[in-house]
Amino acid sequence: MRRTPWIGLALLLLLGLVPKYTSAEQMWSVEGAGDITSISAIEDGRVAIGSHGSKAVVFDQDGREQFGKEANNVVNAVDLLEDGLLLVASDDRHLYAYDGSGKTLWDIDMKRQVKSVSASDDGSVIAVTVQRNNDLLFINKENGEQSGSVPIGTSMKTAKVSGNGQWIVAATADQFLHLLDKDGKELRKFGAGGQIQSVALSDDGDTIVGTSDGKIELYDSDGKRLRSFGVRTTVSAVVFSRDGKNIGAADLAGNFYIFDRGGKELWETKDGQAGRAVEFSPDGKTLYAGTDDGRILKLDVSSVVAKAKSEARTRILLWALGVVVVAAVVLLILRSMKKRGKLGVFRDIWRAKWIYLALAPSFALIFAFLYFPAFSGLFHSLYKWQPGGKTTFIGLDNFKRMVHDPYVTKGLGNLVILIVTGLIKSIIPPLIVAELVYHLRSKKLQYGFRTAFTASMVIPGVAGLLIWQNFYDPNLGLFNNFLQLIGLGSWAHGWLGDPKTALWALIFIGFPFVGILQLLVFYAGLLSIPGELIESARMDGASLPRIIRSIHLPLLSGQFKFLIILGLIGIIQDFNGILIVTAGGPMDSTYVPALQMYYAATKFNDLGYASALGVSMFAVILVITVINLKLIKSAEE
């Protein structure tokens, strides 16, 4: 029964986080089409495609070709209207219109390459962009003549008209989007987060943008960015479902996706080397996906979308149930406290409300910057996590990967050496110096030596590391020059460049290893020892070594415990010195797990694996700390 809450928590965390997969129900292909540049679908099931191979083709709902048309250059865009009229924009500088049987209604020479065409469902608004033109052009459906234009002010990449014809968005080469009403009046201008590759527009005026850095950005009709989420690589196409609740996307790695408006991935599949175009059927149950080899995939996503809606309802019910359970637990706790007469604690809290209020910002900041990142790392260690990109649940795979990671296994060996030598360095030299300063008879001399040692704290740690790095320089360094001076030039060495000596050279940094914090802790501990104990021991004939062994060391056990825990945490987590001096080299001779964590997070953007390394280090520190607390007993214990 005790495992039930944990199972429930796991269900709450995992429910709906793993994407669903599906496969193509049908696959159509157009010989010689090359890249599919655009897709358009209407209510009766007909689908039109445009291709890099200068072809525009219309299929019926069963994938049978109704008619095809050849342009004299790349077909950049097609738009199929609800009455069956097909608009075709081509790099041959022409804009074409065909009726439902494929008969040419009009053919207009636009004088420049036509980069995009988009229309409302009924064709009342048709917007066109042409190469090297800063104006958005409007076309009359009946005769193809230009009915107006709107100066945008910079070169445009594409434009989209909402299905209801109430909104128009123009995307420009300078990463801006211009939202217009149906009459061409500009309402908003807002910037995208990257180079715009594709845009789509809903009937509510919401805009989605696919960018070259793999981001999909959602904006409302006021130009406010609602959210941003990512795919694996450059977004080649985006589209809204007819109801605006779901978003389809394709990327240049050949992946096709469906997201909800919250940015949660509902589904994905991969086909081909590059995804080029996507389009929802009007009922939202089918996603048409165009590839780079002239294929159109007809993907049945109705079950995926329906399941996502069902899971959304289930999650709401689970959260509601969770709230009820928490409320019930709180009530039970209050009832128990009432029976035991403990409710008075709330009166005490109310009396001290201003103190708690003053403490609240500190607790909030501690939670935001300490506890939340820690829990986030624990959570994301179970995922293949790339912020702004795809996040996939992989369970314990990151931890299994650590076992086979040669850099981690090599780093663990180095870490054991660093722990042993680091504890010796951080305990013995500071203890010896603290004893020497403590036994100085002159108080002024004690103060002077304390000041002299602590003054070194003003030297930045990075500066100290760089100084030591210069000491080890094989040509100009102090160590090799000193060996030359005393006639031991044959011992001169590239200390940091030799895998056999690099780690020990790092360990030697900081000689004579008198840590100021450790020194002050030991010195404060010695000052806290009652003088009567020392005097009694001396009267009994105890020598100084016996006093240190039998009185000082036992009474400093609390300081030992504190410094050992602090030292272990610092050694296991620290990689700054290694990063600055050797960066883990030569080869992997100075690698440590913390450095691998840093590289995984910063160089390789593999934050899930980095989180797993961090969690593992936390577990090791926790175990060692518990053992240390159990083995070393302080004077109070």
JSON list of C-alpha atoms in Angstrom, two decimals, residues 349-498:
[
{"chain": "A", "resi": 349, "resn": "ILE", "atom": "CA", "xyz": [2.26, 31.64, 13.44]},
{"chain": "A", "resi": 350, "resn": "TRP", "atom": "CA", "xyz": [-0.37, 34.37, 13.16]},
{"chain": "A", "resi": 351, "resn": "ARG", "atom": "CA", "xyz": [1.25, 36.33, 15.97]},
{"chain": "A", "resi": 352, "resn": "ALA", "atom": "CA", "xyz": [4.59, 36.14, 14.14]},
{"chain": "A", "resi": 353, "resn": "LYS", "atom": "CA", "xyz": [3.02, 36.72, 10.70]},
{"chain": "A", "resi": 354, "resn": "TRP", "atom": "CA", "xyz": [5.23, 39.69, 9.89]},
{"chain": "A", "resi": 355, "resn": "ILE", "atom": "CA", "xyz": [8.36, 37.65, 10.54]},
{"chain": "A", "resi": 356, "resn": "TYR", "atom": "CA", "xyz": [7.10, 34.87, 8.28]},
{"chain": "A", "resi": 357, "resn": "LEU", "atom": "CA", "xyz": [6.16, 37.46, 5.68]},
{"chain": "A", "resi": 358, "resn": "ALA", "atom": "CA", "xyz": [9.68, 38.90, 5.83]},
{"chain": "A", "resi": 359, "resn": "LEU", "atom": "CA", "xyz": [11.14, 35.41, 5.39]},
{"chain": "A", "resi": 360, "resn": "ALA", "atom": "CA", "xyz": [8.86, 34.58, 2.45]},
{"chain": "A", "resi": 361, "resn": "PRO", "atom": "CA", "xyz": [11.00, 36.30, -0.27]},
{"chain": "A", "resi": 362, "resn": "SER", "atom": "CA", "xyz": [14.08, 34.41, 0.91]},
{"chain": "A", "resi": 363, "resn": "PHE", "atom": "CA", "xyz": [12.26, 31.08, 0.80]},
{"chain": "A", "resi": 364, "resn": "ALA", "atom": "CA", "xyz": [10.81, 31.93, -2.61]},
{"chain": "A", "resi": 365, "resn": "LEU", "atom": "CA", "xyz": [14.25, 32.76, -4.03]},
{"chain": "A", "resi": 366, "resn": "ILE", "atom": "CA", "xyz": [15.82, 29.67, -2.47]},
{"chain": "A", "resi": 367, "resn": "PHE", "atom": "CA", "xyz": [13.11, 27.51, -4.00]},
{"chain": "A", "resi": 368, "resn": "ALA", "atom": "CA", "xyz": [13.39, 29.20, -7.41]},
{"chain": "A", "resi": 369, "resn": "PHE", "atom": "CA", "xyz": [17.18, 29.12, -7.69]},
{"chain": "A", "resi": 370, "resn": "LEU", "atom": "CA", "xyz": [18.16, 26.07, -5.61]},
{"chain": "A", "resi": 371, "resn": "TYR", "atom": "CA", "xyz": [15.38, 23.55, -5.09]},
{"chain": "A", "resi": 372, "resn": "PHE", "atom": "CA", "xyz": [13.56, 23.93, -8.41]},
{"chain": "A", "resi": 373, "resn": "PRO", "atom": "CA", "xyz": [16.72, 23.43, -10.55]},
{"chain": "A", "resi": 374, "resn": "ALA", "atom": "CA", "xyz": [17.61, 20.40, -8.42]},
{"chain": "A", "resi": 375, "resn": "PHE", "atom": "CA", "xyz": [14.20, 18.79, -8.91]},
{"chain": "A", "resi": 376, "resn": "SER", "atom": "CA", "xyz": [14.29, 19.75, -12.58]},
{"chain": "A", "resi": 377, "resn": "GLY", "atom": "CA", "xyz": [17.63, 17.95, -12.94]},
{"chain": "A", "resi": 378, "resn": "LEU", "atom": "CA", "xyz": [16.23, 14.86, -11.24]},
{"chain": "A", "resi": 379, "resn": "PHE", "atom": "CA", "xyz": [13.15, 14.89, -13.50]},
{"chain": "A", "resi": 380, "resn": "HIS", "atom": "CA", "xyz": [15.03, 15.53, -16.74]},
{"chain": "A", "resi": 381, "resn": "SER", "atom": "CA", "xyz": [17.64, 12.85, -16.01]},
{"chain": "A", "resi": 382, "resn": "LEU", "atom": "CA", "xyz": [14.97, 10.42, -17.24]},
{"chain": "A", "resi": 383, "resn": "TYR", "atom": "CA", "xyz": [14.61, 12.24, -20.57]},
{"chain": "A", "resi": 384, "resn": "LYS", "atom": "CA", "xyz": [16.52, 12.97, -23.72]},
{"chain": "A", "resi": 385, "resn": "TRP", "atom": "CA", "xyz": [16.24, 16.67, -23.12]},
{"chain": "A", "resi": 386, "resn": "GLN", "atom": "CA", "xyz": [17.15, 19.59, -25.35]},
{"chain": "A", "resi": 387, "resn": "PRO", "atom": "CA", "xyz": [15.56, 22.84, -24.14]},
{"chain": "A", "resi": 388, "resn": "GLY", "atom": "CA", "xyz": [13.48, 24.36, -26.92]},
{"chain": "A", "resi": 389, "resn": "GLY", "atom": "CA", "xyz": [13.70, 21.07, -28.82]},
{"chain": "A", "resi": 390, "resn": "LYS", "atom": "CA", "xyz": [12.19, 17.62, -28.54]},
{"chain": "A", "resi": 391, "resn": "THR", "atom": "CA", "xyz": [12.04, 16.03, -25.08]},
{"chain": "A", "resi": 392, "resn": "THR", "atom": "CA", "xyz": [11.62, 12.24, -25.03]},
{"chain": "A", "resi": 393, "resn": "PHE", "atom": "CA", "xyz": [11.19, 9.99, -22.02]},
{"chain": "A", "resi": 394, "resn": "ILE", "atom": "CA", "xyz": [13.93, 7.32, -22.02]},
{"chain": "A", "resi": 395, "resn": "GLY", "atom": "CA", "xyz": [13.78, 6.03, -18.44]},
{"chain": "A", "resi": 396, "resn": "LEU", "atom": "CA", "xyz": [17.16, 4.98, -17.04]},
{"chain": "A", "resi": 397, "resn": "ASP", "atom": "CA", "xyz": [18.98, 5.03, -20.40]},
{"chain": "A", "resi": 398, "resn": "ASN", "atom": "CA", "xyz": [21.06, 8.06, -19.41]},
{"chain": "A", "resi": 399, "resn": "PHE", "atom": "CA", "xyz": [22.31, 6.23, -16.33]},
{"chain": "A", "resi": 400, "resn": "LYS", "atom": "CA", "xyz": [23.07, 3.08, -18.37]},
{"chain": "A", "resi": 401, "resn": "ARG", "atom": "CA", "xyz": [24.99, 5.25, -20.80]},
{"chain": "A", "resi": 402, "resn": "MET", "atom": "CA", "xyz": [27.22, 6.48, -17.97]},
{"chain": "A", "resi": 403, "resn": "VAL", "atom": "CA", "xyz": [28.41, 2.93, -17.26]},
{"chain": "A", "resi": 404, "resn": "HIS", "atom": "CA", "xyz": [29.72, 2.61, -20.83]},
{"chain": "A", "resi": 405, "resn": "ASP", "atom": "CA", "xyz": [31.04, 6.16, -21.16]},
{"chain": "A", "resi": 406, "resn": "PRO", "atom": "CA", "xyz": [34.87, 5.90, -21.21]},
{"chain": "A", "resi": 407, "resn": "TYR", "atom": "CA", "xyz": [35.25, 9.49, -20.07]},
{"chain": "A", "resi": 408, "resn": "VAL", "atom": "CA", "xyz": [33.11, 8.83, -16.99]},
{"chain": "A", "resi": 409, "resn": "THR", "atom": "CA", "xyz": [34.90, 5.59, -16.07]},
{"chain": "A", "resi": 410, "resn": "LYS", "atom": "CA", "xyz": [38.30, 7.25, -16.52]},
{"chain": "A", "resi": 411, "resn": "GLY", "atom": "CA", "xyz": [37.06, 10.26, -14.57]},
{"chain": "A", "resi": 412, "resn": "LEU", "atom": "CA", "xyz": [35.95, 8.06, -11.65]},
{"chain": "A", "resi": 413, "resn": "GLY", "atom": "CA", "xyz": [39.49, 6.72, -11.26]},
{"chain": "A", "resi": 414, "resn": "ASN", "atom": "CA", "xyz": [40.89, 10.22, -11.30]},
{"chain": "A", "resi": 415, "resn": "LEU", "atom": "CA", "xyz": [38.19, 11.35, -8.86]},
{"chain": "A", "resi": 416, "resn": "VAL", "atom": "CA", "xyz": [39.20, 8.71, -6.29]},
{"chain": "A", "resi": 417, "resn": "ILE", "atom": "CA", "xyz": [42.79, 9.98, -6.42]},
{"chain": "A", "resi": 418, "resn": "LEU", "atom": "CA", "xyz": [41.61, 13.59, -6.12]},
{"chain": "A", "resi": 419, "resn": "ILE", "atom": "CA", "xyz": [39.35, 12.74, -3.14]},
{"chain": "A", "resi": 420, "resn": "VAL", "atom": "CA", "xyz": [42.14, 11.02, -1.20]},
{"chain": "A", "resi": 421, "resn": "THR", "atom": "CA", "xyz": [44.76, 13.68, -1.92]},
{"chain": "A", "resi": 422, "resn": "GLY", "atom": "CA", "xyz": [42.24, 16.50, -1.58]},
{"chain": "A", "resi": 423, "resn": "LEU", "atom": "CA", "xyz": [41.16, 15.43, 1.91]},
{"chain": "A", "resi": 424, "resn": "ILE", "atom": "CA", "xyz": [44.79, 15.10, 2.98]},
{"chain": "A", "resi": 425, "resn": "LYS", "atom": "CA", "xyz": [45.54, 18.57, 1.61]},
{"chain": "A", "resi": 426, "resn": "SER", "atom": "CA", "xyz": [42.48, 20.16, 3.17]},
{"chain": "A", "resi": 427, "resn": "ILE", "atom": "CA", "xyz": [42.88, 18.62, 6.63]},
{"chain": "A", "resi": 428, "resn": "ILE", "atom": "CA", "xyz": [46.54, 18.05, 7.60]},
{"chain": "A", "resi": 429, "resn": "PRO", "atom": "CA", "xyz": [48.38, 21.25, 6.50]},
{"chain": "A", "resi": 430, "resn": "PRO", "atom": "CA", "xyz": [45.68, 23.63, 7.87]},
{"chain": "A", "resi": 431, "resn": "LEU", "atom": "CA", "xyz": [45.59, 21.67, 11.16]},
{"chain": "A", "resi": 432, "resn": "ILE", "atom": "CA", "xyz": [49.36, 21.90, 11.55]},
{"chain": "A", "resi": 433, "resn": "VAL", "atom": "CA", "xyz": [49.38, 25.65, 10.85]},
{"chain": "A", "resi": 434, "resn": "ALA", "atom": "CA", "xyz": [46.41, 26.21, 13.20]},
{"chain": "A", "resi": 435, "resn": "GLU", "atom": "CA", "xyz": [48.27, 24.38, 15.99]},
{"chain": "A", "resi": 436, "resn": "LEU", "atom": "CA", "xyz": [51.42, 26.42, 15.37]},
{"chain": "A", "resi": 437, "resn": "VAL", "atom": "CA", "xyz": [49.55, 29.73, 15.42]},
{"chain": "A", "resi": 438, "resn": "TYR", "atom": "CA", "xyz": [47.55, 28.66, 18.48]},
{"chain": "A", "resi": 439, "resn": "HIS", "atom": "CA", "xyz": [50.72, 27.84, 20.45]},
{"chain": "A", "resi": 440, "resn": "LEU", "atom": "CA", "xyz": [52.39, 31.18, 19.76]},
{"chain": "A", "resi": 441, "resn": "ARG", "atom": "CA", "xyz": [52.79, 32.86, 23.11]},
{"chain": "A", "resi": 442, "resn": "SER", "atom": "CA", "xyz": [52.36, 36.40, 21.80]},
{"chain": "A", "resi": 443, "resn": "LYS", "atom": "CA", "xyz": [48.79, 37.41, 21.02]},
{"chain": "A", "resi": 444, "resn": "LYS", "atom": "CA", "xyz": [50.10, 40.02, 18.60]},
{"chain": "A", "resi": 445, "resn": "LEU", "atom": "CA", "xyz": [52.04, 37.37, 16.70]},
{"chain": "A", "resi": 446, "resn": "GLN", "atom": "CA", "xyz": [48.94, 35.17, 16.57]},
{"chain": "A", "resi": 447, "resn": "TYR", "atom": "CA", "xyz": [46.96, 38.06, 15.14]},
{"chain": "A", "resi": 448, "resn": "GLY", "atom": "CA", "xyz": [49.74, 38.91, 12.68]},
{"chain": "A", "resi": 449, "resn": "PHE", "atom": "CA", "xyz": [50.02, 35.36, 11.33]},
{"chain": "A", "resi": 450, "resn": "ARG", "atom": "CA", "xyz": [46.25, 35.01, 11.08]},
{"chain": "A", "resi": 451, "resn": "THR", "atom": "CA", "xyz": [46.11, 38.22, 9.10]},
{"chain": "A", "resi": 452, "resn": "ALA", "atom": "CA", "xyz": [49.00, 37.16, 6.85]},
{"chain": "A", "resi": 453, "resn": "PHE", "atom": "CA", "xyz": [47.33, 33.87, 5.98]},
{"chain": "A", "resi": 454, "resn": "THR", "atom": "CA", "xyz": [43.84, 35.29, 5.44]},
{"chain": "A", "resi": 455, "resn": "ALA", "atom": "CA", "xyz": [45.17, 38.15, 3.29]},
{"chain": "A", "resi": 456, "resn": "SER", "atom": "CA", "xyz": [45.78, 35.62, 0.52]},
{"chain": "A", "resi": 457, "resn": "MET", "atom": "CA", "xyz": [42.01, 35.25, 0.19]},
{"chain": "A", "resi": 458, "resn": "VAL", "atom": "CA", "xyz": [41.88, 38.47, -1.85]},
{"chain": "A", "resi": 459, "resn": "ILE", "atom": "CA", "xyz": [43.74, 36.77, -4.73]},
{"chain": "A", "resi": 460, "resn": "PRO", "atom": "CA", "xyz": [41.13, 35.55, -7.27]},
{"chain": "A", "resi": 461, "resn": "GLY", "atom": "CA", "xyz": [41.08, 31.78, -7.67]},
{"chain": "A", "resi": 462, "resn": "VAL", "atom": "CA", "xyz": [41.38, 32.01, -11.46]},
{"chain": "A", "resi": 463, "resn": "ALA", "atom": "CA", "xyz": [44.45, 34.24, -11.15]},
{"chain": "A", "resi": 464, "resn": "GLY", "atom": "CA", "xyz": [46.06, 31.69, -8.85]},
{"chain": "A", "resi": 465, "resn": "LEU", "atom": "CA", "xyz": [45.38, 28.89, -11.33]},
{"chain": "A", "resi": 466, "resn": "LEU", "atom": "CA", "xyz": [46.87, 30.88, -14.20]},
{"chain": "A", "resi": 467, "resn": "ILE", "atom": "CA", "xyz": [49.97, 31.64, -12.13]},
{"chain": "A", "resi": 468, "resn": "TRP", "atom": "CA", "xyz": [50.45, 27.93, -11.46]},
{"chain": "A", "resi": 469, "resn": "GLN", "atom": "CA", "xyz": [49.86, 27.17, -15.13]},
{"chain": "A", "resi": 470, "resn": "ASN", "atom": "CA", "xyz": [52.77, 29.48, -15.95]},
{"chain": "A", "resi": 471, "resn": "PHE", "atom": "CA", "xyz": [54.89, 27.78, -13.29]},
{"chain": "A", "resi": 472, "resn": "TYR", "atom": "CA", "xyz": [54.43, 24.51, -15.24]},
{"chain": "A", "resi": 473, "resn": "ASP", "atom": "CA", "xyz": [55.24, 26.06, -18.63]},
{"chain": "A", "resi": 474, "resn": "PRO", "atom": "CA", "xyz": [57.83, 23.72, -20.25]},
{"chain": "A", "resi": 475, "resn": "ASN", "atom": "CA", "xyz": [59.89, 26.61, -21.71]},
{"chain": "A", "resi": 476, "resn": "LEU", "atom": "CA", "xyz": [59.50, 29.60, -19.40]},
{"chain": "A", "resi": 477, "resn": "GLY", "atom": "CA", "xyz": [58.05, 28.03, -16.28]},
{"chain": "A", "resi": 478, "resn": "LEU", "atom": "CA", "xyz": [59.55, 28.48, -12.84]},
{"chain": "A", "resi": 479, "resn": "PHE", "atom": "CA", "xyz": [59.90, 24.75, -12.10]},
{"chain": "A", "resi": 480, "resn": "ASN", "atom": "CA", "xyz": [61.88, 23.82, -15.19]},
{"chain": "A", "resi": 481, "resn": "ASN", "atom": "CA", "xyz": [64.09, 26.93, -14.90]},
{"chain": "A", "resi": 482, "resn": "PHE", "atom": "CA", "xyz": [64.79, 26.09, -11.26]},
{"chain": "A", "resi": 483, "resn": "LEU", "atom": "CA", "xyz": [65.80, 22.53, -12.22]},
{"chain": "A", "resi": 484, "resn": "GLN", "atom": "CA", "xyz": [68.13, 23.98, -14.88]},
{"chain": "A", "resi": 485, "resn": "LEU", "atom": "CA", "xyz": [69.60, 26.31, -12.28]},
{"chain": "A", "resi": 486, "resn": "ILE", "atom": "CA", "xyz": [70.50, 23.54, -9.81]},
{"chain": "A", "resi": 487, "resn": "GLY", "atom": "CA", "xyz": [71.89, 21.26, -12.49]},
{"chain": "A", "resi": 488, "resn": "LEU", "atom": "CA", "xyz": [68.91, 18.96, -12.85]},
{"chain": "A", "resi": 489, "resn": "GLY", "atom": "CA", "xyz": [67.91, 20.10, -16.31]},
{"chain": "A", "resi": 490, "resn": "SER", "atom": "CA", "xyz": [67.39, 16.50, -17.40]},
{"chain": "A", "resi": 491, "resn": "TRP", "atom": "CA", "xyz": [64.40, 16.42, -15.05]},
{"chain": "A", "resi": 492, "resn": "ALA", "atom": "CA", "xyz": [62.73, 19.32, -16.85]},
{"chain": "A", "resi": 493, "resn": "HIS", "atom": "CA", "xyz": [59.37, 18.23, -18.12]},
{"chain": "A", "resi": 494, "resn": "GLY", "atom": "CA", "xyz": [56.15, 19.30, -19.83]},
{"chain": "A", "resi": 495, "resn": "TRP", "atom": "CA", "xyz": [54.27, 18.66, -16.63]},
{"chain": "A", "resi": 496, "resn": "LEU", "atom": "CA", "xyz": [50.76, 19.45, -17.88]},
{"chain": "A", "resi": 497, "resn": "GLY", "atom": "CA", "xyz": [51.37, 18.00, -21.34]},
{"chain": "A", "resi": 498, "resn": "ASP", "atom": "CA", "xyz": [52.30, 14.49, -20.23]}
]
